[in-house]
Structure formats: structure tokens, C-alpha cells
Amino acid sequence: MPILKSVTQWLDATAKRLPDKIAFGEDKAGTLAFSQLREASRAMGTFLANEGINKQPVVVALDKTPQCVAAMLGAAYANCPYTPLDVDMPLKRIRKILDTLQPAACITDSKHRQLMLESGMKEGSIFLYKDVSNTPIDETVLVRVHEKRISTDLLYIPFTSGSTGTPKGIAISNGNVIDYTIQVAEKFGFNEETVFGQSVPFIFDGSILYIYQTLLNGCTDWIISKVDLMFAAKTVGFLNRHECNAVYMMPTSYSIIAKSGILKKSKPEHLQKCLFAGEVMSNNVLNTWRRALPKATFANLFGPTETTGTCLHYVVDRDFADDEPLPIGTPYENNEILLLSEDATETKYGEVGELCVRGAKVSHGYYNDPEKTAAVFVQNPLNKAYRETIYKTGDFAYLNERDEYMFVGRKDFQVKLAGHRIELGEIELQAMTLAEVDLCACVLDEAAQKLVLFYVGSIEKKTLKDELKRTLQDYMVPAQITPIDVMPRTGTGKIDRAALKKAFCYRETAHV
């Protein structure tokens, strides 16, 4: 049996087995069958290898289409880590990412070529997809590249800003993704009958589940456009039109659909597996979905990008009240969760500790940033015998009586106000149990020393505050509650709390 060193070996095998089956599709950009995907990717891999580019970052600046997948895999065939760019992100952020990466090449199209020039890429390092994807494939070159690679070579470098707003590139290897993909496939039983409806952008780590489950198992992945994602009815219509039976979405996406009321009129009829991650899922929202799709499997996946997507999973197996928290579950095989106290010892059963991860899915650290890497990719304090790296997630959790991990909050989201330690996520969870609240985010206005809750929904401010007074301790009730029309988002789709604070906290004075 050949040693599995690269995800490209999955594409080689699946394209041989299912050459004419659709691998990736998008309504406007068309489809790529597995054989077409492999041919385009190997052509680009040949081009990059002939340019002498090896183990150097390649950025991909294309819309969310099957061609974008092909370009990323083209970099993989050349044994170059790829970084997908959101072509709609601010130019300043793109420049910061490129400054960290110092990429050897960019694969783009005529539509975005000028953007990449303005971002600082040199003329000679920008290549158009239509040109490089038609490069004659050189089997000898690709074999030579593959022979020299090992599974710890980097596959891709996604960027996350965390709470600082400064992009951090996470160095993720082929081996990291191979382990994660195999574990998820075994857990959820994805196969060639699986038809995904992909809502997340390629810059979001959730996209690796879509891409590599498709390559490994021969699934079909239908990519949902931004327009279809803007309206709940269009999203449901897309899922039904393409007979999608599996999705992996942000809880926010589930919330928008659930609270639109569309599930009472039109359900995603074919959905069998509904996965979610990236934010806390409200059981109020989840229960709406479970009533609409009583036969579907729902699963909460949890973990930071630094652990190659997710490190814990919980398949919903019992009923929960709307205001109950949802478990984040148990670890995948081949990785372990440690709950550590401030003195770097293991917490006792039921006690809250920082969630730390060890195992095959822990990434190599932050690209070109040894200082930040050293701060959170640390020696396992429980192992004094040899070098072993664990990742400190900054998340706090505890084990419940069922041996399920329960999320408490992030270090970033824990604030101190008037002597009290407050978990902002707990406030948000209580607000989200109300049907009239579509989305919300709570922040601390440091200058005014007050909690501010922003929300999108039809509920009146006073009613919302009265409801929170019933369920929260007095010091946790936000001093200011502000309705907004649209919740700002980061590039990966998460709520942009920094943008909220910048836009509102230092000029809003009205209280309720």
C-alpha cells in the first residue's frame, strides 16, 4: 500500500474511480468532474514546478467557484502551501497577509489581476488561471515533486485575526488534513452518495471539510453563491434544487434560516446531516431545525483553526430546552483534550480549565511568526520526559456528568467589570433564546466601563432588557442595548466585535 503523503493522492484515486462524476459545482461558474479537476490541477502543478516554485506559498485570488478549488489543488500538486484570498476583503488586509506570506506566486483571473497588483504582487508572479490550467502536464515533473514530499510539508495557510484584528497565518500540513478528514469521514459516514451544499467561503477553515471529504469519498460539493446565501428562501431553494443531503454551516446561518420562518413553508427536503461550528449554537435555533427535520443528524463541531478545523464533536442525541447550553462533545480519535488550570496542572472533574489539544491535528504554528507561535504552541506541562507540543486554545471548558466537554467561554470574551468576571457568551446565549432576536453580540466598552449588547431582531429594547433581568445576575445585564440593522462580519463569516465597538461604543450614549 502506498504511503499517504498528500491529499492529491485522494484526487488521483477518485478521478480514476469516478472520472465523470461532478466533484464541484456552482450555478454560474459551472461544474468540474473529478477527471477535469485532476487535469486542471495537475496542469497548474506542472506550471508551478517548472517555474521552480516548491514549498513556497501560492495565493489564490478567485471567486468561490470550482476553479478556485482546482487552483488550490494545483499548488498542492507542486508541493506548495496555498492561501485562498477573499477578493472582497479590504486591500489593507490583503497587503498584511501578503507581507506575512511573501508568496512566490498568485493564481488569479483578469477580473482580479489589478487588485493583486495594487496589493503588492509583482507583475511576473501573477498568473492567470486560464493560462496555467492549460499547461501541458509533465508526469515526470509531478512524480519527482511527489517523491520528495513528506506528509509534514505544508498544504495550506489560512489566515485568522482572532480578537486582535491582525491576520495570523496558520501552518497546516498534509498530515494534519489527512488525519482530520479520515476521522470526520469515519464519524459521519460521508460517501459518494453525499451531496454537500457549501455555504462557507474558502478562507474559512470549515471549507476543508467540504473539499477533502469530496476528494476522499467521491462526494459532490455544490457551492452556494453569496446571492443565494443572502436570503433564507434562496438558500433553502438551492439545497432543494441540487438535492443536497449534507451541510456544514455557521450557527449564524442556521439562525437566519430558522428565524425567517421559511422552515414552516419550505424545508430542505433532502438534508440528512447538518453540521455546525464556529460559534455557539443556541438550542432555540437548533430545536426549530430539529422539529423541521426530525430524521436528520445534527452535530456540533468545535475547535480552532490551529487544530485543523475542529478537535471535538457532539452528535445531538437528546432533547434540550431552549435556554440550555449544547455540549461540544468528545475528541476525535488520535487527539486528546487537556483541561489545564492557571498553574498548568489538570483540573479536577467538573472544574473549568483552559482547553488544550495534543495530537495529529495540531498545526505547525503561525507562519513567519515565531513569537506568537511560542506563546500558544507550548511544551505539554504534563510531560517532562520528551518534547511534545500542545496548543493552548484560549477556550475554557469543563467535563459534565456524561463525560462531555461543555464550552464556558473564550479568554478573549471573558471581561472584568466592577470586580466581576463576566462571560460575554453567556449573555449572548440568553438573548438568543428569544424568538424575536435574530443575532446578537455583547462587548465591553472599556472607555465607559459598561456592557453593550447589539442585536438584530424585532424585539423592543426594553422588552429584551426585562427578559435578560429575569435570567441573568444584575451585574451581567448590559447597561446599553442597541438594535442594529445588519450585524458586521469578519472575512470568515463570524461576528466582527471589533467593528461593533469601533462603530458604536465610543459615540452611542443612550441607555435603556
Short mmCIF file of C-alpha atoms in Angstrom, two decimals:
data_model
loop_
_atom_site.label_atom_id
_atom_site.label_comp_id
_atom_site.label_asym_id
_atom_site.label_seq_id
_atom_site.Cartn_x
_atom_site.Cartn_y
_atom_site.Cartn_z
CA MET A 1 0.00 0.00 0.00
CA PRO A 2 1.49 3.38 -0.99
CA ILE A 3 2.26 5.77 1.85
CA LEU A 4 -0.30 8.58 2.08
CA LYS A 5 1.78 11.74 1.92
CA SER A 6 -0.55 14.19 0.19
CA VAL A 7 -4.25 14.90 -0.28
CA THR A 8 -3.60 14.88 -4.02
CA GLN A 9 -3.39 11.08 -3.83
CA TRP A 10 -7.11 11.07 -2.94
CA LEU A 11 -7.90 13.05 -6.08
CA ASP A 12 -5.77 10.70 -8.18
CA ALA A 13 -7.65 7.67 -6.85
CA THR A 14 -11.16 9.16 -7.02
CA ALA A 15 -10.67 10.58 -10.52
CA LYS A 16 -9.69 7.08 -11.67
CA ARG A 17 -12.73 5.53 -9.96
CA LEU A 18 -15.33 8.22 -10.76
CA PRO A 19 -13.91 10.22 -13.68
CA ASP A 20 -17.17 11.71 -14.96
CA LYS A 21 -18.89 12.40 -11.66
CA ILE A 22 -19.32 16.05 -10.67
CA ALA A 23 -16.85 16.93 -7.93
CA PHE A 24 -17.58 20.66 -7.51
CA GLY A 25 -20.29 22.82 -8.99
CA GLU A 26 -21.55 26.39 -8.86
CA ASP A 27 -24.60 27.67 -10.67
CA LYS A 28 -22.84 30.36 -12.72
CA ALA A 29 -19.29 29.01 -12.92
CA GLY A 30 -20.37 25.53 -13.96
CA THR A 31 -19.02 22.17 -12.83
CA LEU A 32 -15.79 20.22 -12.72
CA ALA A 33 -15.90 16.43 -12.84
CA PHE A 34 -13.19 14.60 -10.91
CA SER A 35 -11.17 13.91 -14.08
CA GLN A 36 -11.44 17.57 -15.14
CA LEU A 37 -10.46 18.76 -11.66
CA ARG A 38 -7.43 16.48 -11.65
CA GLU A 39 -6.33 17.54 -15.12
CA ALA A 40 -6.60 21.27 -14.37
CA SER A 41 -4.86 20.89 -11.02
CA ARG A 42 -2.01 18.81 -12.40
CA ALA A 43 -1.55 21.31 -15.22
CA MET A 44 -1.13 24.13 -12.70
CA GLY A 45 1.11 21.93 -10.56
CA THR A 46 3.31 21.32 -13.59
CA PHE A 47 3.45 25.05 -14.33
CA LEU A 48 4.46 25.99 -10.78
CA ALA A 49 7.06 23.21 -10.60
CA ASN A 50 8.56 24.29 -13.93
CA GLU A 51 8.80 27.82 -12.54
CA GLY A 52 10.98 26.42 -9.77
CA ILE A 53 8.35 27.12 -7.09
CA ASN A 54 8.43 24.46 -4.38
CA LYS A 55 7.33 24.63 -0.73
CA GLN A 56 6.74 28.37 -1.20
CA PRO A 57 3.32 29.92 -0.59
CA VAL A 58 0.95 30.39 -3.51
CA VAL A 59 -2.04 32.70 -3.11
CA VAL A 60 -5.27 32.04 -4.95
CA ALA A 61 -7.38 35.13 -5.72
CA LEU A 62 -10.54 33.83 -7.37
CA ASP A 63 -14.26 33.87 -6.68
CA LYS A 64 -15.81 30.98 -4.73
CA THR A 65 -16.01 28.56 -7.65
CA PRO A 66 -14.84 25.07 -8.65
CA GLN A 67 -11.94 26.75 -10.46
CA CYS A 68 -10.75 28.14 -7.13
CA VAL A 69 -10.58 24.56 -5.77
CA ALA A 70 -8.60 23.49 -8.83
CA ALA A 71 -6.09 26.31 -8.32
CA MET A 72 -5.58 25.42 -4.66
CA LEU A 73 -5.01 21.79 -5.57
CA GLY A 74 -2.66 22.92 -8.33
CA ALA A 75 -0.46 24.41 -5.63
CA ALA A 76 -0.74 21.14 -3.69
CA TYR A 77 0.49 19.12 -6.69
CA ALA A 78 3.57 21.38 -6.77
CA ASN A 79 4.02 20.80 -3.01
CA CYS A 80 3.34 24.47 -2.32
CA PRO A 81 1.09 25.62 0.53
CA TYR A 82 -1.85 27.64 -0.78
CA THR A 83 -3.67 30.57 0.76
CA PRO A 84 -7.13 31.45 -0.58
CA LEU A 85 -7.88 35.17 -0.53
CA ASP A 86 -11.31 36.71 -0.17
CA VAL A 87 -11.23 39.06 -3.15
CA ASP A 88 -13.78 41.29 -1.40
CA MET A 89 -11.69 41.85 1.73
CA PRO A 90 -10.14 45.30 2.31
CA LEU A 91 -6.95 45.99 0.39
CA LYS A 92 -5.16 46.78 3.66
CA ARG A 93 -5.84 43.29 4.99
CA ILE A 94 -4.71 41.63 1.76
CA ARG A 95 -1.44 43.55 1.98
CA LYS A 96 -0.92 42.40 5.56
CA ILE A 97 -1.46 38.79 4.54
CA LEU A 98 0.93 39.08 1.61
CA ASP A 99 3.52 40.75 3.82
CA THR A 100 3.46 37.74 6.14
CA LEU A 101 3.39 35.14 3.36
CA GLN A 102 5.85 36.65 0.89
CA PRO A 103 4.24 34.37 -1.73
CA ALA A 104 6.14 33.10 -4.74
CA ALA A 105 3.08 33.19 -7.00
CA CYS A 106 -0.54 34.19 -7.31
CA ILE A 107 -3.15 32.40 -9.40
CA THR A 108 -5.98 34.75 -10.32
CA ASP A 109 -8.07 35.86 -13.31
CA SER A 110 -8.35 39.00 -15.41
CA LYS A 111 -11.15 40.24 -13.14
CA HIS A 112 -8.86 40.35 -10.07
CA ARG A 113 -5.44 40.84 -11.62
CA GLN A 114 -5.38 44.59 -10.96
CA LEU A 115 -6.35 44.00 -7.33
CA MET A 116 -3.30 41.78 -6.88
CA LEU A 117 -1.03 44.36 -8.48
CA GLU A 118 -2.39 47.00 -6.10
CA SER A 119 -1.83 44.57 -3.23
CA GLY A 120 1.89 44.49 -3.93
CA MET A 121 2.29 41.32 -6.00
CA LYS A 122 4.93 41.68 -8.72
CA GLU A 123 3.90 41.50 -12.36
CA GLY A 124 5.99 38.40 -13.02
CA SER A 125 4.49 36.42 -10.13
CA ILE A 126 0.82 36.86 -11.10
CA PHE A 127 -0.54 34.10 -13.33
CA LEU A 128 -3.97 33.81 -14.91
CA TYR A 129 -5.99 30.66 -14.29
CA LYS A 130 -6.98 30.28 -17.94
CA ASP A 131 -3.32 30.20 -18.95
CA VAL A 132 -1.76 27.97 -16.28
CA SER A 133 -4.65 25.49 -16.24
CA ASN A 134 -3.87 24.70 -19.88
CA THR A 135 -0.20 23.90 -19.27
CA PRO A 136 0.78 20.53 -20.77
CA ILE A 137 1.01 18.07 -17.90
CA ASP A 138 4.52 16.74 -17.27
CA GLU A 139 4.18 13.43 -15.45
CA THR A 140 7.93 13.20 -14.79
CA VAL A 141 7.98 16.58 -13.06
CA LEU A 142 4.98 15.77 -10.86
CA VAL A 143 6.37 12.37 -9.87
CA ARG A 144 9.67 13.97 -8.90
CA VAL A 145 7.85 16.53 -6.74
CA HIS A 146 5.78 13.84 -5.03
CA GLU A 147 8.78 11.61 -4.33
CA LYS A 148 10.49 14.40 -2.42
CA ARG A 149 7.49 15.46 -0.33
CA ILE A 150 6.60 14.19 3.13
CA SER A 151 3.29 14.40 4.96
CA THR A 152 4.51 17.15 7.30
CA ASP A 153 5.03 19.51 4.34
CA LEU A 154 2.50 22.33 4.45
CA LEU A 155 -0.74 22.04 2.49
CA TYR A 156 -2.32 25.40 3.19
CA ILE A 157 -2.03 28.57 5.25
CA PRO A 158 -5.40 30.05 6.23
CA PHE A 159 -5.44 33.40 7.96
CA THR A 160 -7.36 34.27 11.08
CA SER A 161 -7.36 37.52 13.01
CA GLY A 162 -8.71 36.28 16.33
CA SER A 163 -9.51 39.16 18.64
CA THR A 164 -6.58 41.35 17.61
CA GLY A 165 -7.55 42.20 14.04
CA THR A 166 -4.01 41.30 12.92
CA PRO A 167 -4.00 38.41 10.43
CA LYS A 168 -2.19 35.25 11.55
CA GLY A 169 -1.30 32.56 9.04
CA ILE A 170 -1.71 29.04 10.38
CA ALA A 171 0.72 26.47 9.02
CA ILE A 172 -1.32 23.32 8.31
CA SER A 173 0.28 20.23 6.79
CA ASN A 174 -0.96 17.48 4.52
CA GLY A 175 -0.74 15.14 7.51
CA ASN A 176 -2.94 17.41 9.62
CA VAL A 177 -5.66 17.45 6.95
CA ILE A 178 -5.34 13.73 6.22
CA ASP A 179 -5.91 12.85 9.88
CA TYR A 180 -8.84 15.26 10.22
CA THR A 181 -10.52 14.15 7.00
CA ILE A 182 -10.29 10.45 7.81
CA GLN A 183 -11.64 11.00 11.34
CA VAL A 184 -14.61 13.04 10.12
CA ALA A 185 -15.38 10.57 7.33
CA GLU A 186 -15.46 7.68 9.80
CA LYS A 187 -17.57 9.60 12.29
CA PHE A 188 -20.24 10.88 9.90
CA GLY A 189 -20.18 8.26 7.16
CA PHE A 190 -19.71 10.55 4.16
CA ASN A 191 -19.53 8.63 0.87
CA GLU A 192 -20.08 9.03 -2.86
CA GLU A 193 -23.81 9.43 -2.23
CA THR A 194 -23.12 12.58 -0.21
CA VAL A 195 -24.12 15.86 -1.86
CA PHE A 196 -22.86 18.90 0.01
CA GLY A 197 -24.30 22.40 -0.07
CA GLN A 198 -21.28 24.58 0.73
CA SER A 199 -22.12 27.86 2.39
CA VAL A 200 -18.74 28.86 3.83
CA PRO A 201 -16.02 30.72 1.88
CA PHE A 202 -12.71 29.02 1.15
CA ILE A 203 -10.90 31.31 3.59
CA PHE A 204 -12.93 29.71 6.41
CA ASP A 205 -11.39 26.53 7.80
CA GLY A 206 -14.74 24.77 7.50
CA SER A 207 -14.14 24.59 3.76
CA ILE A 208 -11.52 21.87 4.23
CA LEU A 209 -14.26 19.50 5.35
CA TYR A 210 -16.11 20.09 2.08
CA ILE A 211 -13.05 19.90 -0.17
CA TYR A 212 -11.31 16.87 1.25
CA GLN A 213 -14.37 14.78 2.08
CA THR A 214 -15.22 15.27 -1.59
CA LEU A 215 -11.77 14.12 -2.75
CA LEU A 216 -11.57 11.18 -0.34
CA ASN A 217 -15.08 9.81 -0.73
CA GLY A 218 -16.19 10.93 -4.18
CA CYS A 219 -18.87 13.29 -2.85
CA THR A 220 -20.34 16.16 -4.87
CA ASP A 221 -19.98 19.66 -3.46
CA TRP A 222 -22.38 22.34 -4.72
CA ILE A 223 -21.08 25.81 -3.82
CA ILE A 224 -23.78 28.26 -2.73
CA SER A 225 -23.34 31.77 -4.14
CA LYS A 226 -23.30 34.90 -1.99
CA VAL A 227 -26.60 35.99 -3.51
CA ASP A 228 -28.32 32.72 -2.55
CA LEU A 229 -26.85 33.00 0.95
CA MET A 230 -28.30 36.48 1.47
CA PHE A 231 -31.87 35.22 1.64
CA ALA A 232 -33.13 32.24 3.63
CA ALA A 233 -35.63 31.23 0.97
CA LYS A 234 -32.94 31.25 -1.73
CA THR A 235 -30.61 29.15 0.44
CA VAL A 236 -33.31 26.53 1.04
CA GLY A 237 -34.24 26.64 -2.64
CA PHE A 238 -30.62 25.98 -3.61
CA LEU A 239 -30.35 23.00 -1.26
CA ASN A 240 -33.54 21.51 -2.70
CA ARG A 241 -32.64 22.25 -6.32
CA HIS A 242 -29.36 20.35 -6.05
CA GLU A 243 -30.75 17.70 -3.67
CA CYS A 244 -28.09 18.46 -1.06
CA ASN A 245 -28.13 15.95 1.80
CA ALA A 246 -25.32 17.38 3.94
CA VAL A 247 -24.34 20.86 5.10
CA TYR A 248 -21.71 22.30 7.43
CA MET A 249 -22.71 25.86 8.30
CA MET A 250 -22.06 28.54 10.86
CA PRO A 251 -24.70 28.70 13.61
CA THR A 252 -25.49 32.19 12.34
CA SER A 253 -26.62 30.72 9.02
CA TYR A 254 -28.87 28.24 10.80
CA SER A 255 -30.25 31.11 12.89
CA ILE A 256 -31.07 33.31 9.90
CA ILE A 257 -32.97 30.49 8.23
CA ALA A 258 -34.74 29.36 11.42
CA LYS A 259 -35.86 32.84 12.42
CA SER A 260 -37.00 33.77 8.94
CA GLY A 261 -39.92 31.36 9.29
CA ILE A 262 -39.11 29.68 5.97
CA LEU A 263 -38.86 26.23 7.57
CA LYS A 264 -42.62 26.31 8.18
CA LYS A 265 -43.23 26.75 4.45
CA SER A 266 -40.33 25.09 2.67
CA LYS A 267 -37.84 22.64 4.18
CA PRO A 268 -34.51 21.44 2.81
CA GLU A 269 -36.18 18.16 1.88
CA HIS A 270 -33.05 16.10 1.26
CA LEU A 271 -30.91 17.09 4.26
CA GLN A 272 -29.74 14.15 6.36
CA LYS A 273 -26.61 15.52 8.04
CA CYS A 274 -26.45 19.03 9.49
CA LEU A 275 -23.11 20.01 11.00
CA PHE A 276 -22.21 23.35 12.55
CA ALA A 277 -19.20 25.07 14.12
CA GLY A 278 -17.51 28.43 14.51
CA GLU A 279 -19.87 29.99 17.05
CA VAL A 280 -22.13 28.91 19.91
CA MET A 281 -25.33 27.29 18.65
CA SER A 282 -28.47 28.35 20.50
CA ASN A 283 -30.77 25.45 21.33
CA ASN A 284 -33.65 27.77 20.50
CA VAL A 285 -32.42 27.78 16.90
CA LEU A 286 -31.40 24.12 16.92
CA ASN A 287 -34.80 23.00 18.21
CA THR A 288 -36.50 24.81 15.34
CA TRP A 289 -34.37 22.85 12.88
CA ARG A 290 -34.87 19.56 14.71
CA ARG A 291 -38.65 19.99 14.56
CA ALA A 292 -38.44 20.75 10.84
CA LEU A 293 -36.08 17.83 10.07
CA PRO A 294 -36.80 15.18 12.74
CA LYS A 295 -34.90 12.43 10.89
CA ALA A 296 -31.72 14.42 10.25
CA THR A 297 -28.50 14.07 12.23
CA PHE A 298 -27.29 17.28 13.88
CA ALA A 299 -23.75 17.65 15.15
CA ASN A 300 -21.81 20.36 16.95
CA LEU A 301 -18.17 20.51 15.85
CA PHE A 302 -15.77 22.53 17.95
CA GLY A 303 -12.19 23.65 17.62
CA PRO A 304 -9.94 26.43 16.38
CA THR A 305 -8.23 26.60 13.00
CA GLU A 306 -4.96 25.83 14.78
CA THR A 307 -6.24 22.28 15.31
CA THR A 308 -7.08 21.83 11.60
CA GLY A 309 -10.73 22.72 11.76
CA THR A 310 -12.24 21.00 14.78
CA CYS A 311 -10.99 18.80 17.60
CA LEU A 312 -14.28 17.90 19.33
CA HIS A 313 -17.66 16.74 18.10
CA TYR A 314 -21.07 16.14 19.60
CA VAL A 315 -23.85 14.34 17.75
CA VAL A 316 -27.10 15.64 19.24
CA ASP A 317 -28.67 12.61 20.88
CA ARG A 318 -31.24 14.01 23.33
CA ASP A 319 -33.67 16.87 23.84
CA PHE A 320 -32.57 20.26 25.18
CA ALA A 321 -34.56 23.18 26.48
CA ASP A 322 -34.21 26.42 24.51
CA ASP A 323 -32.08 28.01 27.22
CA GLU A 324 -29.79 25.02 27.84
CA PRO A 325 -26.19 25.02 26.61
CA LEU A 326 -25.19 22.45 24.00
CA PRO A 327 -22.20 20.15 24.67
CA ILE A 328 -19.15 20.41 22.45
CA GLY A 329 -18.74 16.69 22.93
CA THR A 330 -15.74 14.39 22.83
CA PRO A 331 -12.42 14.40 20.97
CA TYR A 332 -11.79 12.63 17.70
CA GLU A 333 -9.56 9.59 17.70
CA ASN A 334 -5.83 10.29 17.62
CA ASN A 335 -6.01 13.52 19.58
CA GLU A 336 -6.52 14.31 23.25
CA ILE A 337 -8.03 17.20 25.14
CA LEU A 338 -6.35 18.51 28.28
CA LEU A 339 -8.08 20.91 30.67
CA LEU A 340 -5.38 22.89 32.44
CA SER A 341 -5.61 25.29 35.35
CA GLU A 342 -3.61 28.50 35.66
CA ASP A 343 -0.77 26.60 37.34
CA ALA A 344 -0.56 24.23 34.34
CA THR A 345 -1.98 21.23 36.19
CA GLU A 346 -5.02 19.21 35.15
CA THR A 347 -8.31 20.41 36.57
CA LYS A 348 -10.44 18.13 38.69
CA TYR A 349 -13.62 16.62 37.29
CA GLY A 350 -16.26 19.32 36.73
CA GLU A 351 -13.81 22.19 37.18
CA VAL A 352 -13.26 24.79 34.46
CA GLY A 353 -9.89 24.81 32.74
CA GLU A 354 -8.27 26.02 29.55
CA LEU A 355 -8.89 23.61 26.72
CA CYS A 356 -5.58 22.41 25.26
CA VAL A 357 -5.07 19.95 22.42
CA ARG A 358 -2.41 17.41 21.59
CA GLY A 359 -2.25 15.02 18.67
CA ALA A 360 -2.02 14.67 14.90
CA LYS A 361 -4.29 17.61 14.08
CA VAL A 362 -2.28 20.26 15.95
CA SER A 363 -0.82 22.52 13.27
CA HIS A 364 2.80 23.64 13.00
CA GLY A 365 2.17 27.11 14.38
CA TYR A 366 1.91 30.57 12.83
CA TYR A 367 3.66 31.19 9.53
CA ASN A 368 6.55 33.65 9.81
CA ASP A 369 5.60 34.48 13.41
CA PRO A 370 7.76 32.58 15.93
CA GLU A 371 6.80 34.88 18.81
CA LYS A 372 3.07 34.22 18.59
CA THR A 373 3.75 30.55 17.91
CA ALA A 374 5.83 30.21 21.07
CA ALA A 375 3.09 31.81 23.16
CA VAL A 376 0.41 29.18 22.47
CA PHE A 377 2.16 26.16 20.90
CA VAL A 378 3.92 25.05 24.07
CA GLN A 379 5.51 22.05 25.72
CA ASN A 380 2.98 19.76 27.34
CA PRO A 381 3.41 20.60 31.05
CA LEU A 382 2.24 17.09 31.98
CA ASN A 383 5.08 15.51 30.03
CA LYS A 384 8.58 16.03 31.44
CA ALA A 385 10.25 13.19 29.51
CA TYR A 386 10.44 14.42 25.91
CA ARG A 387 9.43 17.27 23.63
CA GLU A 388 5.69 17.31 22.93
CA THR A 389 3.79 20.32 21.65
CA ILE A 390 0.23 21.13 22.68
CA TYR A 391 -1.93 24.03 21.55
CA LYS A 392 -3.48 26.32 24.14
CA THR A 393 -6.80 27.31 22.58
CA GLY A 394 -7.78 30.18 24.88
CA ASP A 395 -11.17 28.45 25.33
CA PHE A 396 -12.48 27.41 28.73
CA ALA A 397 -14.48 24.24 29.30
CA TYR A 398 -15.35 21.53 31.82
CA LEU A 399 -16.50 17.90 31.76
CA ASN A 400 -20.14 17.25 32.60
CA GLU A 401 -21.58 14.13 34.25
CA ARG A 402 -21.82 12.41 30.83
CA ASP A 403 -18.12 12.97 30.15
CA GLU A 404 -18.97 15.56 27.51
CA TYR A 405 -16.96 18.75 27.26
CA MET A 406 -19.00 21.89 27.89
CA PHE A 407 -17.87 25.23 26.50
CA VAL A 408 -17.75 28.06 29.04
CA GLY A 409 -16.23 30.90 27.05
CA ARG A 410 -13.14 32.33 25.44
CA LYS A 411 -10.34 34.05 27.24
CA ASP A 412 -10.93 36.88 24.75
CA PHE A 413 -14.64 37.02 25.69
CA GLN A 414 -14.16 36.99 29.44
CA VAL A 415 -14.18 40.53 30.82
CA LYS A 416 -13.85 42.07 34.25
CA LEU A 417 -16.34 44.75 35.26
CA ALA A 418 -16.79 46.25 38.74
CA GLY A 419 -14.86 43.33 40.23
CA HIS A 420 -16.94 40.66 38.48
CA ARG A 421 -15.65 38.24 35.85
CA ILE A 422 -18.27 38.04 33.11
CA GLU A 423 -18.59 35.63 30.19
CA LEU A 424 -19.97 37.64 27.28
CA GLY A 425 -21.06 34.43 25.59
CA GLU A 426 -23.43 33.64 28.45
CA ILE A 427 -25.22 36.95 27.91
CA GLU A 428 -25.47 36.31 24.17
CA LEU A 429 -26.79 32.79 24.72
CA GLN A 430 -29.63 34.06 26.92
CA ALA A 431 -30.56 36.77 24.42
CA MET A 432 -30.60 34.24 21.56
CA THR A 433 -33.18 32.08 23.36
CA LEU A 434 -35.74 34.77 22.50
CA ALA A 435 -37.51 34.14 19.20
CA GLU A 436 -37.54 37.86 18.31
CA VAL A 437 -33.71 38.09 18.49
CA ASP A 438 -32.13 37.03 15.20
CA LEU A 439 -28.49 37.78 16.03
CA CYS A 440 -26.65 39.45 18.88
CA ALA A 441 -23.20 40.29 20.19
CA CYS A 442 -22.11 41.63 23.57
CA VAL A 443 -18.98 43.71 24.07
CA LEU A 444 -17.34 45.68 26.86
CA ASP A 445 -17.00 49.39 26.19
CA GLU A 446 -13.73 49.89 28.09
CA ALA A 447 -13.87 53.71 27.99
CA ALA A 448 -17.35 53.87 29.53
CA GLN A 449 -16.89 50.69 31.61
CA LYS A 450 -20.21 49.21 30.60
CA LEU A 451 -21.57 46.18 28.78
CA VAL A 452 -23.20 46.85 25.43
CA LEU A 453 -25.48 44.35 23.68
CA PHE A 454 -26.09 44.77 19.94
CA TYR A 455 -28.87 42.82 18.32
CA VAL A 456 -30.75 42.29 15.08
CA GLY A 457 -34.42 41.47 15.58
CA SER A 458 -37.96 42.70 16.13
CA ILE A 459 -37.94 42.79 19.93
CA GLU A 460 -38.11 46.16 21.71
CA LYS A 461 -35.03 47.22 23.68
CA LYS A 462 -36.92 47.46 26.96
CA THR A 463 -38.52 44.06 26.50
CA LEU A 464 -35.15 42.50 25.77
CA LYS A 465 -33.62 44.07 28.85
CA ASP A 466 -36.51 42.91 31.04
CA GLU A 467 -36.09 39.36 29.74
CA LEU A 468 -32.36 39.42 30.48
CA LYS A 469 -33.05 40.66 34.01
CA ARG A 470 -35.10 37.53 34.58
CA THR A 471 -32.31 35.15 33.62
CA LEU A 472 -29.03 36.94 34.40
CA GLN A 473 -27.46 38.30 37.55
CA ASP A 474 -27.74 42.06 37.85
CA TYR A 475 -24.09 42.77 37.08
CA MET A 476 -24.38 40.80 33.81
CA VAL A 477 -27.33 42.74 32.39
CA PRO A 478 -25.98 45.11 29.69
CA ALA A 479 -26.21 48.78 30.60
CA GLN A 480 -26.79 49.61 26.95
CA ILE A 481 -28.87 47.68 24.42
CA THR A 482 -28.64 48.80 20.82
CA PRO A 483 -30.68 47.46 17.87
CA ILE A 484 -28.85 47.47 14.54
CA ASP A 485 -29.97 46.63 11.02
CA VAL A 486 -27.04 44.44 9.98
CA MET A 487 -24.52 42.56 12.08
CA PRO A 488 -20.96 43.20 10.82
CA ARG A 489 -18.94 40.15 9.79
CA THR A 490 -15.30 39.21 9.56
CA GLY A 491 -13.99 37.67 6.35
CA THR A 492 -14.69 34.18 7.69
CA GLY A 493 -18.33 34.99 8.50
CA LYS A 494 -18.03 35.43 12.24
CA ILE A 495 -19.47 38.45 14.05
CA ASP A 496 -16.98 41.31 13.93
CA ARG A 497 -16.98 42.58 17.51
CA ALA A 498 -14.10 44.96 16.88
CA ALA A 499 -16.12 46.67 14.16
CA LEU A 500 -19.11 46.98 16.51
CA LYS A 501 -17.02 48.66 19.17
CA LYS A 502 -15.41 50.99 16.69
CA ALA A 503 -18.70 51.99 15.10
CA PHE A 504 -20.90 52.33 18.17
CA CYS A 505 -19.27 52.18 21.58
CA TYR A 506 -17.47 55.48 21.55
CA ARG A 507 -20.34 57.59 20.24
CA GLU A 508 -23.50 55.85 21.47
CA THR A 509 -24.72 57.35 24.75
CA ALA A 510 -28.38 56.37 25.00
CA HIS A 511 -29.27 53.84 27.67
CA VAL A 512 -32.42 51.85 28.22
#
